[in-house]
Amino acid sequence: MDYFKINGPKTLEGSVAVSGAKNAALPLIALTILAKNPVTITNLPHVVDIKTLLKLLTNLGAAFELDGNRVTIDTRPVNHTMATYDIVKTMRASILVLGPLLARFGHCEVSLPGGCAIGQRPIDLHLKALEHMGAEITIHAGYVRAEAPDGLKGAHILFDKITVTGTANIVMAAALAKGKSTITNAAREPEVVQLCEILRDAGVAIEGIGSSELVIEGTGGKLVDIASFAVIPDRIEAGTYLCAAAISRSPLTLTNVRPDHLEAVLGKLEEMGVGIETTEDTITVLPVQTLKPVDITTMEYPAFPTDMQAQFLALCTQAEGTSTVEERLFENRFMHVSELQRLGADITLKGNTATVKGPSALFGADVMATDLRASSALVLAALVAEGETNIHRIYHLDRGYEALEEKFSLIGADIARLKE
């Protein structure tokens, strides 16, 4: 098993090219199930979750050619509709094949999903919506069995709670349904917006893109012609490097980035006193010697993202004063607190709120990654910790960050990937 050895403290400098967004690429790969043509996707990140979903598609009968950050996927030969446990258990996003498989074939079986252990993320909202569209759903032996022999029918879907993967799943299902579907309380994340834009460009009538209500006129079962496209930049990877620059008081420029997708994150960095300069596709961090404390509450986009909570928690350990971080989306997303405490962080956890007193002198130690974003928080803390930090179980990191150690090495970090 691999681990990272990081020696600190280190000052960073230079530029980082942000990779394509994993959370955008996953539903877009699933979307190819609805295509009547081979689809080419560029700016695809090299991360484990992408490889997992491509493997799942091949198990269904699809073919793909991967060349660097470019993939061409042909789902025309798909002849299986069962997404098996051995793949789905490693990645919750595998549930994204449920909507398109059911819409295209009228039946499918998808294993109940796995993924990061950050709390309950039930798929009941997905299933309830599909039932509204005429599907018959049963759960047996750990599998969701869905049938719609006469095809899915347009319906009014009201999500009781905002769900990103649920919105993506139902958008794809509605694209091939008969008639009009209205999705109320839809997720507004950039990843959902890109999915809708690509379907719209493929000829599916979609109104309300970027809003909380989507109206989709289905094709009645006809597959769509999807043109080549590039995955949007990863706003969470970008936010992680922004926090790396801020915590190490370093000048750093991000390229291939969308500042308009990061307004909540940039706002909190500026609130902490960090200097930020942006262009249409770059963000530059200007080093600041004193970080101010900040209060953060995670909520759905466009508010502060839960996927940046851990990184800001690490950053707050170096602020002058007391910060609070309230997690409203997942009930088990503070597992990194005990690991940051091992490095010397002064963090008190009560319910869903962490109180951070800073600045804390951090010292290298052996720590363990518990989920994808917690892993990156430990990397950030290790950058400013005195001495050697060994971060174990970095397979979590590999699920969502492309070439992390290479990128950090290029900007001055002392980081190495080693075998246990």
Coordinates of N, CA and C in Angstrom, one line a residue, residues 9 247-249 272 289 291-293 312-323 337 339-348 355-364 380-386:
P9 N 8.5 22.6 7.2 CA 7.6 23.4 6.4 C 8.3 23.8 5.1
I247 N -2.1 28.4 3.2 CA -1.5 27.9 4.5 C 0.0 28.0 4.6
S248 N 0.7 28.0 3.4 CA 2.1 28.1 3.4 C 2.6 29.5 3.1
R249 N 1.7 30.4 3.0 CA 2.0 31.8 2.7 C 2.8 32.0 1.5
M272 N -10.3 35.8 5.0 CA -9.1 35.4 5.9 C -7.9 36.3 5.6
Q289 N 1.0 37.2 5.5 CA 1.7 36.7 6.7 C 0.7 36.4 7.8
L291 N -3.1 35.2 8.8 CA -4.4 34.7 8.4 C -5.4 35.1 9.5
K292 N -6.6 35.6 9.1 CA -7.6 35.9 10.0 C -8.6 34.7 10.2
P293 N -9.2 34.6 11.4 CA -10.1 33.5 11.6 C -11.4 33.7 10.7
F312 N -10.2 23.7 4.5 CA -10.3 24.9 5.3 C -10.1 24.7 6.8
L313 N -10.5 23.5 7.2 CA -10.2 23.2 8.6 C -8.7 23.2 8.9
A314 N -8.0 22.6 8.0 CA -6.5 22.6 8.1 C -6.0 24.0 8.0
L315 N -6.5 24.8 7.1 CA -6.1 26.2 6.9 C -6.3 27.0 8.2
C316 N -7.5 26.8 8.8 CA -7.8 27.6 10.0 C -6.9 27.3 11.2
T317 N -6.2 26.2 11.2 CA -5.2 25.9 12.3 C -4.1 26.9 12.3
Q318 N -3.9 27.7 11.2 CA -2.9 28.7 11.1 C -3.4 30.1 11.2
A319 N -4.7 30.3 11.4 CA -5.3 31.6 11.5 C -5.1 32.2 12.9
E320 N -5.0 33.5 13.0 CA -4.8 34.1 14.3 C -6.2 34.3 15.0
G321 N -6.6 33.3 15.8 CA -7.9 33.4 16.5 C -8.7 32.2 16.4
T322 N -10.0 32.3 16.7 CA -10.9 31.1 16.7 C -11.8 31.1 15.5
S323 N -11.8 30.0 14.8 CA -12.6 29.8 13.6 C -13.7 28.7 13.9
V337 N -10.5 15.2 11.9 CA -10.1 16.1 13.1 C -9.1 15.4 14.0
E339 N -7.0 13.2 13.2 CA -5.7 13.1 12.5 C -4.9 14.4 12.5
L340 N -5.7 15.5 12.4 CA -5.1 16.9 12.5 C -4.6 17.1 13.9
Q341 N -5.4 16.6 14.9 CA -4.9 16.8 16.3 C -3.6 16.0 16.5
R342 N -3.4 14.9 15.8 CA -2.1 14.2 16.0 C -0.9 15.1 15.5
L343 N -1.2 16.0 14.6 CA -0.2 16.9 14.1 C 0.0 18.1 15.0
G344 N -0.9 18.3 16.0 CA -0.8 19.4 16.9 C -1.9 20.4 16.8
A345 N -3.0 20.2 16.0 CA -4.0 21.1 15.8 C -4.9 21.2 17.1
D346 N -5.4 22.4 17.4 CA -6.3 22.7 18.5 C -7.7 22.8 18.0
I347 N -8.4 21.6 17.9 CA -9.7 21.6 17.3 C -10.6 20.9 18.3
T348 N -11.8 21.5 18.6 CA -12.8 20.9 19.5 C -14.0 20.6 18.6
T355 N -14.6 23.7 16.3 CA -14.0 25.0 16.7 C -12.5 24.9 16.6
V356 N -11.9 25.8 15.9 CA -10.4 25.7 15.7 C -9.8 26.9 16.3
K357 N -8.8 26.7 17.2 CA -8.0 27.8 17.8 C -6.7 27.8 17.2
G358 N -6.3 29.0 16.7 CA -5.0 29.1 16.0 C -4.2 30.4 16.4
P359 N -3.0 30.5 16.0 CA -2.3 29.5 15.1 C -1.7 28.4 16.0
S360 N -1.7 27.2 15.5 CA -1.1 26.1 16.1 C 0.2 25.7 15.5
A361 N 1.2 25.4 16.3 CA 2.5 24.9 15.8 C 2.3 23.4 15.5
L362 N 2.4 23.0 14.2 CA 2.2 21.6 13.8 C 3.5 20.9 13.7
F363 N 3.5 19.6 14.0 CA 4.7 18.8 14.0 C 4.4 17.5 13.3
G364 N 5.3 17.0 12.5 CA 5.1 15.8 11.7 C 4.8 14.6 12.5
L380 N -2.1 19.4 3.3 CA -2.0 20.8 3.6 C -1.3 21.0 4.9
A381 N -1.8 20.3 5.9 CA -1.2 20.5 7.3 C 0.3 20.0 7.3
A382 N 0.6 19.0 6.5 CA 2.0 18.5 6.5 C 2.9 19.5 5.8
L383 N 2.4 20.4 4.9 CA 3.2 21.4 4.3 C 3.8 22.4 5.2
V384 N 3.1 22.6 6.4 CA 3.5 23.6 7.3 C 4.0 22.9 8.6
A385 N 3.9 21.6 8.7 CA 4.3 20.9 10.0 C 5.8 20.8 10.0
E386 N 6.4 20.9 11.2 CA 7.8 20.8 11.4 C 8.2 19.3 11.3

